[in-house]
Coordinates of C-alpha atoms in Angstrom, one line a residue:
M56 CA -0.1 0.0 0.1
H57 CA 2.8 1.9 0.4
G58 CA 5.2 2.7 -2.1
G59 CA 3.1 2.4 -5.6
E60 CA 0.3 0.6 -4.0
T61 CA -3.0 2.3 -4.0
D62 CA -6.0 1.8 -2.0
P63 CA -8.7 0.5 -3.5
K64 CA -11.4 2.4 -1.9
R65 CA -9.6 5.4 -2.2
T66 CA -9.4 5.0 -5.9
Q67 CA -13.0 4.1 -5.8
M68 CA -13.6 7.2 -3.7
D69 CA -11.6 9.3 -6.2
D70 CA -13.4 7.6 -8.7
D71 CA -16.6 8.5 -7.3
S72 CA -15.6 12.1 -6.5
N73 CA -14.4 12.5 -9.9
G74 CA -17.4 11.2 -11.3
E75 CA -19.2 13.6 -9.4
E76 CA -17.3 16.3 -10.4
D77 CA -17.6 15.0 -13.9
D78 CA -21.3 15.0 -13.3
G79 CA -21.0 18.6 -12.1
D80 CA -18.7 19.3 -15.1
E81 CA -21.4 17.7 -17.4
A82 CA -24.5 19.5 -15.7
E83 CA -22.6 22.7 -15.9
Q84 CA -21.8 22.0 -19.4
Q85 CA -25.4 20.9 -19.9
Q86 CA -26.5 24.2 -18.1
T87 CA -23.7 26.2 -20.3
G88 CA -25.0 24.1 -23.3
T89 CA -28.3 25.0 -22.4
R90 CA -27.6 28.9 -21.8
S91 CA -26.0 28.8 -25.0
S92 CA -28.6 26.8 -27.0
F93 CA -31.2 29.2 -25.2
S94 CA -29.4 32.0 -26.2
K95 CA -29.2 30.7 -29.7
E96 CA -32.9 30.3 -29.4
E97 CA -33.5 33.4 -28.4
M98 CA -31.3 35.0 -30.9
S99 CA -33.1 33.0 -33.4
E100 CA -36.3 34.4 -32.0
N101 CA -35.1 37.7 -31.8
K102 CA -34.0 37.5 -35.5
D103 CA -37.2 36.1 -36.2
L104 CA -39.1 38.9 -34.5
S105 CA -36.7 41.3 -36.1
N106 CA -37.2 40.1 -39.4
K107 CA -41.1 40.1 -38.8
S108 CA -40.8 43.6 -37.4
K109 CA -38.7 44.6 -40.3
L110 CA -41.4 42.9 -42.6
Q111 CA -44.2 44.5 -40.7
N112 CA -42.5 47.9 -40.9
Q113 CA -41.9 47.3 -44.6
Q114 CA -45.4 46.3 -45.0
R115 CA -46.8 49.2 -43.3
I116 CA -44.1 51.9 -45.0
E117 CA -45.3 50.4 -48.6
Q118 CA -49.0 50.6 -47.6
L119 CA -48.3 54.1 -46.4
E120 CA -46.7 55.2 -49.5
R121 CA -49.6 53.8 -51.8
E122 CA -51.8 55.9 -49.5
L123 CA -49.6 58.9 -49.8
E124 CA -49.9 58.4 -53.7
K125 CA -53.8 57.9 -53.3
E126 CA -53.7 61.2 -51.6
K127 CA -51.5 62.9 -54.0
G128 CA -53.7 61.6 -56.7
R129 CA -56.7 63.3 -54.6
V130 CA -55.1 66.5 -54.4
R131 CA -53.8 66.6 -58.0
D132 CA -57.5 65.8 -59.1
S133 CA -58.7 68.6 -56.5
N134 CA -56.1 71.0 -57.8
N135 CA -57.1 70.2 -61.5
A136 CA -60.6 70.4 -60.7
Y137 CA -60.2 73.5 -58.9
S138 CA -58.1 75.0 -61.7
A139 CA -61.1 74.1 -64.2
M140 CA -63.4 75.6 -61.7
Q141 CA -61.3 79.0 -61.6
A142 CA -61.0 79.1 -65.5
R143 CA -64.7 78.8 -65.5
Y144 CA -65.1 81.3 -62.9
K145 CA -63.0 83.7 -65.1
E146 CA -64.9 82.9 -68.3
M147 CA -68.1 83.7 -66.5
E148 CA -66.8 86.8 -64.9
D149 CA -65.5 88.0 -68.4
T150 CA -68.8 87.1 -69.8
L151 CA -70.7 89.1 -66.9
S152 CA -68.6 91.9 -67.6
Q153 CA -69.2 91.9 -71.5
I154 CA -73.2 92.0 -70.4
Q155 CA -72.8 94.6 -68.2
N156 CA -71.3 96.8 -70.6
K157 CA -74.0 96.0 -72.9
E158 CA -76.3 96.8 -70.3
H159 CA -74.6 99.9 -69.7
G160 CA -75.0 100.7 -73.6
Y161 CA -78.6 99.9 -73.5
I162 CA -79.5 102.1 -70.5
A163 CA -77.8 104.7 -71.8
R164 CA -79.6 104.4 -75.2
I165 CA -82.8 104.1 -73.5
Q166 CA -82.1 107.1 -71.4
E167 CA -81.4 109.0 -74.6
L168 CA -84.4 107.7 -76.5
Q169 CA -86.6 108.6 -73.1
K170 CA -85.3 112.2 -73.4
A171 CA -86.2 112.4 -76.9
R172 CA -89.5 110.9 -76.2
D173 CA -89.8 113.3 -73.2
D174 CA -88.9 116.1 -75.4
K175 CA -91.4 115.1 -77.9
Y176 CA -94.1 114.4 -75.5
N177 CA -93.3 117.9 -73.7
T178 CA -93.6 119.4 -77.2
L179 CA -96.9 117.4 -77.7
L180 CA -98.4 118.8 -74.7
Q181 CA -97.4 122.0 -75.3
E182 CA -99.3 121.8 -78.7
K183 CA -101.9 120.2 -77.1
D184 CA -102.2 123.3 -74.6
S185 CA -101.9 125.8 -77.5
L186 CA -104.5 124.0 -79.6
K187 CA -106.9 123.9 -76.1
I188 CA -106.2 127.9 -76.1
I189 CA -107.0 128.1 -79.8
I190 CA -110.1 126.1 -79.4
E191 CA -111.1 128.2 -76.3
E192 CA -110.8 131.6 -78.3
L193 CA -112.3 130.2 -81.2
K194 CA -115.2 129.1 -79.2
A195 CA -115.5 132.5 -77.6
R196 CA -115.3 134.2 -81.1
L197 CA -118.0 131.5 -82.4
H198 CA -120.0 132.6 -79.3
R199 CA -119.8 136.0 -80.0
Q200 CA -120.6 135.6 -83.8
E201 CA -123.6 133.7 -82.8
Q202 CA -124.5 136.4 -80.4
Y203 CA -123.7 139.0 -83.3
H204 CA -125.9 137.1 -85.7
A205 CA -128.6 136.9 -83.4
T206 CA -128.6 140.5 -82.8
V207 CA -128.3 141.2 -86.3
S208 CA -131.0 139.1 -87.2
S209 CA -133.3 140.7 -84.6
N210 CA -132.1 144.4 -86.1
P211 CA -132.8 144.6 -89.9
N212 CA -130.3 147.3 -90.6
P213 CA -127.0 146.4 -89.3
P214 CA -124.1 149.0 -89.0
A215 CA -121.4 148.8 -91.6
T216 CA -118.6 148.4 -88.8
A217 CA -120.3 145.3 -87.5
I218 CA -120.3 143.7 -90.9
N219 CA -116.4 144.8 -91.6
N220 CA -115.5 143.0 -88.1
D221 CA -117.4 139.9 -89.4
H222 CA -115.2 139.5 -92.4
L223 CA -112.1 140.2 -90.6
S224 CA -112.6 137.6 -88.0
E225 CA -113.4 135.1 -91.0
K226 CA -109.9 135.7 -92.1
K227 CA -108.5 135.3 -88.6
E228 CA -110.2 132.0 -88.0
E229 CA -108.4 130.7 -91.7
Y230 CA -105.2 131.7 -90.5
L231 CA -105.4 130.1 -87.2
A232 CA -106.8 127.0 -88.5
K233 CA -103.9 126.7 -91.0

Protein backbone atom coordinates (compact mmCIF):
# COMPACT_ATOMS: atom_id res chain seq x y z
CA MET A 1 0.00 0.00 0.00
CA HIS A 2 2.88 2.09 0.60
CA GLY A 3 4.96 2.78 -2.25
CA GLY A 4 3.15 2.27 -5.46
CA GLU A 5 0.18 0.57 -4.18
CA THR A 6 -3.06 2.39 -4.12
CA ASP A 7 -5.88 1.84 -1.84
CA PRO A 8 -8.78 0.47 -3.82
CA LYS A 9 -11.34 2.29 -1.63
CA ARG A 10 -9.65 5.54 -2.08
CA THR A 11 -9.39 5.08 -5.77
CA GLN A 12 -13.02 4.28 -5.90
CA MET A 13 -13.79 7.34 -3.82
CA ASP A 14 -11.58 9.38 -5.99
CA ASP A 15 -13.35 7.91 -8.94
CA ASP A 16 -16.67 8.70 -7.34
CA SER A 17 -15.59 12.18 -6.52
CA ASN A 18 -14.14 12.50 -9.98
CA GLY A 19 -17.37 11.12 -11.25
CA GLU A 20 -19.28 13.65 -9.29
CA GLU A 21 -17.02 16.30 -10.52
CA ASP A 22 -17.51 14.94 -13.97
CA ASP A 23 -21.20 14.88 -13.37
CA GLY A 24 -20.96 18.43 -12.08
CA ASP A 25 -18.93 19.41 -15.09
CA GLU A 26 -21.43 17.73 -17.31
CA ALA A 27 -24.26 19.48 -15.47
CA GLU A 28 -22.40 22.74 -15.85
CA GLN A 29 -21.77 21.97 -19.43
CA GLN A 30 -25.40 21.07 -19.86
CA GLN A 31 -26.43 24.30 -18.17
CA THR A 32 -23.93 26.24 -20.19
CA GLY A 33 -24.96 24.33 -23.25
CA THR A 34 -28.56 25.01 -22.40
CA ARG A 35 -27.68 28.60 -21.88
CA SER A 36 -25.82 28.64 -25.14
CA SER A 37 -28.58 26.85 -26.94
CA PHE A 38 -31.18 29.04 -25.16
CA SER A 39 -29.29 32.10 -26.19
CA LYS A 40 -29.12 30.79 -29.70
CA GLU A 41 -32.84 30.09 -29.61
CA GLU A 42 -33.45 33.53 -28.17
CA MET A 43 -31.26 35.01 -30.81
CA SER A 44 -33.05 33.01 -33.43
CA GLU A 45 -36.40 34.13 -32.03
CA ASN A 46 -35.13 37.69 -31.77
CA LYS A 47 -33.98 37.50 -35.36
CA ASP A 48 -37.34 36.07 -36.37
CA LEU A 49 -39.12 38.79 -34.42
CA SER A 50 -36.77 41.36 -35.83
CA ASN A 51 -37.35 40.03 -39.34
CA LYS A 52 -41.10 39.95 -38.74
CA SER A 53 -40.95 43.45 -37.33
CA LYS A 54 -38.88 44.61 -40.28
CA LEU A 55 -41.30 42.90 -42.65
CA GLN A 56 -44.28 44.47 -40.89
CA ASN A 57 -42.57 47.84 -40.90
CA GLN A 58 -41.74 47.46 -44.57
CA GLN A 59 -45.33 46.46 -45.34
CA ARG A 60 -46.61 49.41 -43.31
CA ILE A 61 -44.23 51.74 -45.13
CA GLU A 62 -45.41 50.37 -48.47
CA GLN A 63 -49.03 50.75 -47.38
CA LEU A 64 -48.38 54.33 -46.26
CA GLU A 65 -46.61 55.04 -49.55
CA ARG A 66 -49.64 53.70 -51.46
CA GLU A 67 -51.95 55.82 -49.32
CA LEU A 68 -49.68 58.82 -49.88
CA GLU A 69 -49.80 58.25 -53.64
CA LYS A 70 -53.59 57.97 -53.47
CA GLU A 71 -53.74 61.18 -51.46
CA LYS A 72 -51.39 62.87 -53.92
CA GLY A 73 -53.73 61.72 -56.70
CA ARG A 74 -56.72 63.16 -54.85
CA VAL A 75 -54.89 66.43 -54.28
CA ARG A 76 -53.88 66.51 -57.94
CA ASP A 77 -57.48 65.84 -58.96
CA SER A 78 -58.69 68.52 -56.57
CA ASN A 79 -56.15 70.98 -57.94
CA ASN A 80 -57.18 70.16 -61.50
CA ALA A 81 -60.85 70.54 -60.61
CA TYR A 82 -60.11 73.81 -58.82
CA SER A 83 -58.14 75.08 -61.82
CA ALA A 84 -61.01 74.14 -64.12
CA MET A 85 -63.47 75.88 -61.81
CA GLN A 86 -61.23 78.95 -61.72
CA ALA A 87 -61.08 78.98 -65.52
CA ARG A 88 -64.88 78.68 -65.73
CA TYR A 89 -65.23 81.41 -63.11
CA LYS A 90 -62.90 83.71 -65.07
CA GLU A 91 -64.82 82.95 -68.26
CA MET A 92 -68.13 83.67 -66.55
CA GLU A 93 -66.68 86.83 -65.02
CA ASP A 94 -65.58 88.01 -68.48
CA THR A 95 -68.99 87.17 -69.92
CA LEU A 96 -70.67 89.02 -67.07
CA SER A 97 -68.43 92.02 -67.68
CA GLN A 98 -69.37 92.01 -71.38
CA ILE A 99 -73.05 91.72 -70.50
CA GLN A 100 -72.75 94.58 -68.01
CA ASN A 101 -71.04 96.74 -70.64
CA LYS A 102 -73.86 95.97 -73.09
CA GLU A 103 -76.38 96.71 -70.35
CA HIS A 104 -74.77 100.10 -69.68
CA GLY A 105 -74.92 100.81 -73.43
CA TYR A 106 -78.58 99.81 -73.55
CA ILE A 107 -79.38 101.90 -70.49
CA ALA A 108 -77.64 104.93 -72.03
CA ARG A 109 -79.57 104.40 -75.28
CA ILE A 110 -82.86 104.00 -73.39
CA GLN A 111 -82.14 107.20 -71.47
CA GLU A 112 -81.44 109.02 -74.73
CA LEU A 113 -84.65 107.69 -76.23
CA GLN A 114 -86.57 108.55 -73.09
CA LYS A 115 -85.21 112.06 -73.17
CA ALA A 116 -86.11 112.38 -76.85
CA ARG A 117 -89.51 110.89 -76.13
CA ASP A 118 -89.95 113.16 -73.15
CA ASP A 119 -88.95 116.14 -75.28
CA LYS A 120 -91.42 115.06 -77.98
CA TYR A 121 -94.04 114.42 -75.32
CA ASN A 122 -93.45 117.84 -73.80
CA THR A 123 -93.65 119.40 -77.26
CA LEU A 124 -96.90 117.55 -77.89
CA LEU A 125 -98.24 118.68 -74.52
CA GLN A 126 -97.33 122.26 -75.36
CA GLU A 127 -99.01 121.93 -78.75
CA LYS A 128 -102.03 120.39 -77.07
CA ASP A 129 -102.16 123.25 -74.58
CA SER A 130 -101.78 125.74 -77.47
CA LEU A 131 -104.56 124.01 -79.36
CA LYS A 132 -106.79 124.08 -76.28
CA ILE A 133 -106.19 127.81 -75.99
CA ILE A 134 -106.91 128.29 -79.69
CA ILE A 135 -110.04 126.16 -79.39
CA GLU A 136 -111.19 128.19 -76.41
CA GLU A 137 -110.54 131.40 -78.36
CA LEU A 138 -112.38 130.03 -81.36
CA LYS A 139 -115.30 128.95 -79.19
CA ALA A 140 -115.40 132.40 -77.65
CA ARG A 141 -115.39 134.03 -81.13
CA LEU A 142 -117.99 131.63 -82.35
CA HIS A 143 -120.11 132.43 -79.37
CA ARG A 144 -119.69 136.18 -80.06
CA GLN A 145 -120.52 135.69 -83.72
CA GLU A 146 -123.60 133.73 -82.80
CA GLN A 147 -124.58 136.51 -80.46
CA TYR A 148 -123.83 139.05 -83.16
CA HIS A 149 -125.89 137.14 -85.73
CA ALA A 150 -128.64 136.81 -83.22
CA THR A 151 -128.47 140.55 -82.68
CA VAL A 152 -128.26 141.30 -86.43
CA SER A 153 -131.12 139.01 -87.22
CA SER A 154 -133.18 140.79 -84.64
CA ASN A 155 -132.00 144.18 -86.03
CA PRO A 156 -132.84 144.49 -89.72
CA ASN A 157 -130.28 147.25 -90.45
CA PRO A 158 -126.84 146.25 -89.15
CA PRO A 159 -124.23 148.91 -88.85
CA ALA A 160 -121.44 148.86 -91.45
CA THR A 161 -118.66 148.40 -88.93
CA ALA A 162 -120.19 145.20 -87.70
CA ILE A 163 -120.04 143.65 -91.16
CA ASN A 164 -116.39 144.61 -91.59
CA ASN A 165 -115.50 143.08 -88.23
CA ASP A 166 -117.29 139.88 -89.22
CA HIS A 167 -115.25 139.66 -92.42
CA LEU A 168 -111.98 140.20 -90.51
CA SER A 169 -112.80 137.55 -87.96
CA GLU A 170 -113.40 135.01 -90.75
CA LYS A 171 -109.91 135.70 -92.17
CA LYS A 172 -108.44 135.44 -88.72
CA GLU A 173 -110.09 132.05 -88.20
CA GLU A 174 -108.72 130.78 -91.52
CA TYR A 175 -105.25 131.94 -90.57
CA LEU A 176 -105.42 130.28 -87.17
CA ALA A 177 -106.75 127.08 -88.70
CA LYS A 178 -103.68 126.86 -90.90
